[in-house]
Amino acid sequence: RCLSDWSSDVCSSDLSELALVRGYLNGQGDLPPDLLEVLSENHFLDPEPHPDDYLNQHTSAILIVTTACNLRCSGCFASGGDYGLGVGHMSEPVIDATIEYLTDRITSLYHEGGFKGRSNLGVHFFGGEPLIAFDRMRYAVDVAEIASARLSQSCGSPVVPDFFVTTNGTLLGPDRDRKSTRLNSSHLGI
């Protein structure tokens, strides 16, 4: 009995058990208690989430805030961080324009598209090593938080700022943590 015994191969389930599950899902009968318990415990029978209860529109951009990298690994896909373009940092006007673009997309989603749910304004910090341009990250966080608050008011629904940092982790420290940048809802990829 594959579905009720997780040590078995799913493909070895007998057809009668699969027929029971199929029938149950189509409203044609009940499942044996042991099978119902296993499926329920493992969330196979959870209802579909209601769109108004979950974040269901994510508008985001990847900001390559710097092409500098403190490691400059020889095998790096980005040619040591600078993509073969030389070292540079993203300017504040480019950050502003990117957040404005995201704001326009979200505004259109609500006002022209009739969207009623919640959404995110996402910023993914990338590089090089983005923590080298920590001041640019903080600036982008400030701009995104202000834009999200304005969007929430104008769209009549929460627009949550969401941040993600891809870093080699070597520059993390007390002055460059989630709290100091207000990246409390952020994701960190090392």
mmCIF file of C-alpha atoms in Angstrom:
data_model
loop_
_atom_site.group_PDB
_atom_site.id
_atom_site.type_symbol
_atom_site.label_atom_id
_atom_site.label_comp_id
_atom_site.label_asym_id
_atom_site.label_seq_id
_atom_site.Cartn_x
_atom_site.Cartn_y
_atom_site.Cartn_z
ATOM 1 C CA ARG A 1 0.000 0.000 0.000
ATOM 2 C CA CYS A 2 2.080 2.797 -1.373
ATOM 3 C CA LEU A 3 0.052 5.852 -0.384
ATOM 4 C CA SER A 4 -0.199 4.803 3.233
ATOM 5 C CA ASP A 5 3.356 3.458 3.501
ATOM 6 C CA TRP A 6 5.924 6.137 2.634
ATOM 7 C CA SER A 7 8.763 3.616 2.494
ATOM 8 C CA SER A 8 7.243 2.118 -0.664
ATOM 9 C CA ASP A 9 7.586 3.333 -4.211
ATOM 10 C CA VAL A 10 4.655 5.558 -5.227
ATOM 11 C CA CYS A 11 4.489 3.814 -8.574
ATOM 12 C CA SER A 12 3.830 0.451 -6.946
ATOM 13 C CA SER A 13 0.467 1.573 -5.573
ATOM 14 C CA ASP A 14 -2.296 -0.776 -6.549
ATOM 15 C CA LEU A 15 -4.924 0.539 -8.951
ATOM 16 C CA SER A 16 -7.791 0.024 -6.518
ATOM 17 C CA GLU A 17 -6.254 2.492 -4.038
ATOM 18 C CA LEU A 18 -5.715 5.049 -6.785
ATOM 19 C CA ALA A 19 -9.312 4.567 -7.904
ATOM 20 C CA LEU A 20 -10.488 5.210 -4.324
ATOM 21 C CA VAL A 21 -8.506 8.459 -4.169
ATOM 22 C CA ARG A 22 -9.745 9.544 -7.587
ATOM 23 C CA GLY A 23 -13.334 8.795 -6.583
ATOM 24 C CA TYR A 24 -12.960 10.655 -3.291
ATOM 25 C CA LEU A 25 -11.562 13.716 -5.044
ATOM 26 C CA ASN A 26 -14.498 13.631 -7.466
ATOM 27 C CA GLY A 27 -17.000 13.412 -4.590
ATOM 28 C CA GLN A 28 -17.837 9.752 -5.199
ATOM 29 C CA GLY A 29 -17.272 7.997 -1.903
ATOM 30 C CA ASP A 30 -15.125 7.958 1.179
ATOM 31 C CA LEU A 31 -11.568 6.837 1.794
ATOM 32 C CA PRO A 32 -10.486 4.174 4.269
ATOM 33 C CA PRO A 33 -9.549 5.908 7.560
ATOM 34 C CA ASP A 34 -5.853 4.958 7.381
ATOM 35 C CA LEU A 35 -5.478 6.305 3.852
ATOM 36 C CA LEU A 36 -7.437 9.469 4.706
ATOM 37 C CA GLU A 37 -5.160 10.034 7.714
ATOM 38 C CA VAL A 38 -1.947 9.710 5.670
ATOM 39 C CA LEU A 39 -3.212 11.979 2.893
ATOM 40 C CA SER A 40 -4.466 14.573 5.390
ATOM 41 C CA GLU A 41 -1.306 14.572 7.527
ATOM 42 C CA ASN A 42 0.808 15.167 4.437
ATOM 43 C CA HIS A 43 -1.438 17.975 3.141
ATOM 44 C CA PHE A 44 -2.576 16.178 -0.004
ATOM 45 C CA LEU A 45 -6.182 17.063 0.771
ATOM 46 C CA ASP A 46 -5.668 20.718 1.746
ATOM 47 C CA PRO A 47 -8.039 23.070 -0.074
ATOM 48 C CA GLU A 48 -6.748 25.492 -2.670
ATOM 49 C CA PRO A 49 -5.799 28.777 -1.016
ATOM 50 C CA HIS A 50 -8.217 31.650 -1.424
ATOM 51 C CA PRO A 51 -6.465 34.361 -3.481
ATOM 52 C CA ASP A 52 -7.493 37.156 -1.124
ATOM 53 C CA ASP A 53 -5.756 35.431 1.803
ATOM 54 C CA TYR A 54 -2.305 35.078 0.252
ATOM 55 C CA LEU A 55 0.266 37.121 -1.595
ATOM 56 C CA ASN A 56 -0.551 36.333 -5.167
ATOM 57 C CA GLN A 57 1.108 38.965 -7.359
ATOM 58 C CA HIS A 58 4.845 39.467 -7.118
ATOM 59 C CA THR A 59 6.436 42.232 -9.174
ATOM 60 C CA SER A 60 10.195 42.356 -8.827
ATOM 61 C CA ALA A 61 13.500 43.389 -10.316
ATOM 62 C CA ILE A 62 17.070 42.244 -9.889
ATOM 63 C CA LEU A 63 19.416 45.114 -9.084
ATOM 64 C CA ILE A 64 23.074 44.485 -9.868
ATOM 65 C CA VAL A 65 24.083 47.153 -7.366
ATOM 66 C CA THR A 66 27.780 46.614 -8.052
ATOM 67 C CA THR A 67 30.042 44.625 -10.314
ATOM 68 C CA ALA A 68 32.777 44.679 -7.660
ATOM 69 C CA CYS A 69 33.499 41.484 -5.763
ATOM 70 C CA ASN A 70 35.814 40.893 -2.841
ATOM 71 C CA LEU A 71 36.546 37.296 -3.872
ATOM 72 C CA ARG A 72 36.739 37.473 -7.683
ATOM 73 C CA CYS A 73 36.742 33.699 -8.015
ATOM 74 C CA SER A 74 38.354 32.399 -11.173
ATOM 75 C CA GLY A 75 35.438 30.052 -11.896
ATOM 76 C CA CYS A 76 32.751 32.686 -11.385
ATOM 77 C CA PHE A 77 30.018 32.747 -14.030
ATOM 78 C CA ALA A 78 30.179 36.564 -13.812
ATOM 79 C CA SER A 79 33.899 36.740 -14.640
ATOM 80 C CA GLY A 80 34.870 37.489 -11.057
ATOM 81 C CA GLY A 81 31.792 39.646 -10.507
ATOM 82 C CA ASP A 82 32.162 42.310 -13.180
ATOM 83 C CA TYR A 83 30.757 40.299 -16.130
ATOM 84 C CA GLY A 84 33.791 41.439 -18.124
ATOM 85 C CA LEU A 85 32.550 45.046 -18.027
ATOM 86 C CA GLY A 86 34.801 46.487 -15.336
ATOM 87 C CA VAL A 87 33.912 47.490 -11.800
ATOM 88 C CA GLY A 88 31.072 49.935 -11.192
ATOM 89 C CA HIS A 89 28.167 50.681 -8.870
ATOM 90 C CA MET A 90 24.542 51.266 -9.760
ATOM 91 C CA SER A 91 23.588 54.924 -9.529
ATOM 92 C CA GLU A 92 20.716 56.270 -7.436
ATOM 93 C CA PRO A 93 18.864 57.507 -10.565
ATOM 94 C CA VAL A 94 18.916 53.944 -11.958
ATOM 95 C CA ILE A 95 17.589 52.602 -8.641
ATOM 96 C CA ASP A 96 14.878 55.294 -8.672
ATOM 97 C CA ALA A 97 13.915 54.452 -12.254
ATOM 98 C CA THR A 98 13.725 50.735 -11.454
ATOM 99 C CA ILE A 99 11.463 51.244 -8.432
ATOM 100 C CA GLU A 100 9.348 53.666 -10.496
ATOM 101 C CA TYR A 101 9.004 50.997 -13.197
ATOM 102 C CA LEU A 102 7.864 48.438 -10.609
ATOM 103 C CA THR A 103 5.464 51.002 -9.133
ATOM 104 C CA ASP A 104 3.962 51.654 -12.575
ATOM 105 C CA ARG A 105 3.522 47.907 -13.171
ATOM 106 C CA ILE A 106 1.777 47.414 -9.826
ATOM 107 C CA THR A 107 -0.414 50.501 -10.316
ATOM 108 C CA SER A 108 -1.462 49.176 -13.711
ATOM 109 C CA LEU A 109 -2.203 45.774 -12.207
ATOM 110 C CA TYR A 110 -4.704 47.325 -9.789
ATOM 111 C CA HIS A 111 -6.147 50.253 -11.702
ATOM 112 C CA GLU A 112 -6.217 48.886 -15.249
ATOM 113 C CA GLY A 113 -6.240 45.157 -14.582
ATOM 114 C CA GLY A 114 -8.823 45.223 -11.805
ATOM 115 C CA PHE A 115 -6.639 43.177 -9.454
ATOM 116 C CA LYS A 116 -8.007 43.104 -5.882
ATOM 117 C CA GLY A 117 -5.568 40.905 -3.934
ATOM 118 C CA ARG A 118 -2.299 41.665 -2.179
ATOM 119 C CA SER A 119 1.008 42.031 -3.957
ATOM 120 C CA ASN A 120 4.735 42.439 -3.403
ATOM 121 C CA LEU A 121 7.212 44.982 -4.651
ATOM 122 C CA GLY A 122 10.331 42.851 -4.794
ATOM 123 C CA VAL A 123 13.953 43.903 -5.041
ATOM 124 C CA HIS A 124 16.688 41.298 -5.463
ATOM 125 C CA PHE A 125 20.171 42.610 -4.697
ATOM 126 C CA PHE A 126 22.831 40.964 -6.821
ATOM 127 C CA GLY A 127 26.344 41.676 -8.016
ATOM 128 C CA GLY A 128 29.373 41.223 -7.941
ATOM 129 C CA GLU A 129 29.085 41.185 -4.195
ATOM 130 C CA PRO A 130 26.126 43.447 -3.339
ATOM 131 C CA LEU A 131 27.289 44.104 0.239
ATOM 132 C CA ILE A 132 30.232 46.066 -1.197
ATOM 133 C CA ALA A 133 27.627 48.630 -2.303
ATOM 134 C CA PHE A 134 25.790 48.518 1.004
ATOM 135 C CA ASP A 135 24.892 52.204 0.754
ATOM 136 C CA ARG A 136 23.083 51.482 -2.548
ATOM 137 C CA MET A 137 21.183 48.625 -0.933
ATOM 138 C CA ARG A 138 20.043 50.860 1.936
ATOM 139 C CA TYR A 139 19.011 53.550 -0.526
ATOM 140 C CA ALA A 140 16.979 51.025 -2.578
ATOM 141 C CA VAL A 141 15.314 49.715 0.599
ATOM 142 C CA ASP A 142 14.289 53.261 1.545
ATOM 143 C CA VAL A 143 12.874 53.987 -1.912
ATOM 144 C CA ALA A 144 11.045 50.619 -2.111
ATOM 145 C CA GLU A 145 9.501 51.022 1.354
ATOM 146 C CA ILE A 146 8.208 54.498 0.503
ATOM 147 C CA ALA A 147 6.865 53.265 -2.845
ATOM 148 C CA SER A 148 5.155 50.281 -1.188
ATOM 149 C CA ALA A 149 3.446 52.496 1.382
ATOM 150 C CA ARG A 150 2.186 54.833 -1.347
ATOM 151 C CA LEU A 151 1.008 51.920 -3.473
ATOM 152 C CA SER A 152 -0.834 50.390 -0.532
ATOM 153 C CA GLN A 153 -2.773 53.618 -0.109
ATOM 154 C CA SER A 154 -3.458 54.308 -3.780
ATOM 155 C CA CYS A 155 -4.363 50.714 -4.649
ATOM 156 C CA GLY A 156 -6.416 50.074 -1.508
ATOM 157 C CA SER A 157 -4.641 46.784 -0.830
ATOM 158 C CA PRO A 158 -1.357 45.856 0.886
ATOM 159 C CA VAL A 159 1.709 46.079 -1.343
ATOM 160 C CA VAL A 160 4.518 44.558 0.703
ATOM 161 C CA PRO A 161 8.181 45.364 0.070
ATOM 162 C CA ASP A 162 10.141 42.143 -0.313
ATOM 163 C CA PHE A 163 13.931 41.933 -0.477
ATOM 164 C CA PHE A 164 16.350 39.186 -1.462
ATOM 165 C CA VAL A 165 20.142 39.319 -1.259
ATOM 166 C CA THR A 166 22.494 36.973 -3.093
ATOM 167 C CA THR A 167 25.868 37.259 -1.362
ATOM 168 C CA ASN A 168 29.035 35.275 -0.789
ATOM 169 C CA GLY A 169 28.444 35.983 2.920
ATOM 170 C CA THR A 170 31.955 37.198 3.707
ATOM 171 C CA LEU A 171 30.869 40.792 4.375
ATOM 172 C CA LEU A 172 27.959 40.025 6.696
ATOM 173 C CA GLY A 173 28.401 41.519 10.125
ATOM 174 C CA PRO A 174 26.672 43.640 12.772
ATOM 175 C CA ASP A 175 26.669 46.730 10.551
ATOM 176 C CA ARG A 176 25.397 44.781 7.543
ATOM 177 C CA ASP A 177 22.602 42.592 8.799
ATOM 178 C CA ARG A 178 18.883 42.429 8.158
ATOM 179 C CA LYS A 179 18.047 44.707 11.069
ATOM 180 C CA SER A 180 20.468 47.484 10.102
ATOM 181 C CA THR A 181 19.106 47.564 6.546
ATOM 182 C CA ARG A 182 15.506 46.951 7.600
ATOM 183 C CA LEU A 183 15.490 43.797 5.478
ATOM 184 C CA ASN A 184 13.368 42.082 8.098
ATOM 185 C CA SER A 185 11.216 40.338 5.496
ATOM 186 C CA SER A 186 14.164 39.545 3.290
ATOM 187 C CA HIS A 187 15.584 36.336 1.959
ATOM 188 C CA LEU A 188 19.307 35.713 2.036
ATOM 189 C CA GLY A 189 21.036 33.457 -0.469
ATOM 190 C CA ILE A 190 24.666 32.573 0.141
#
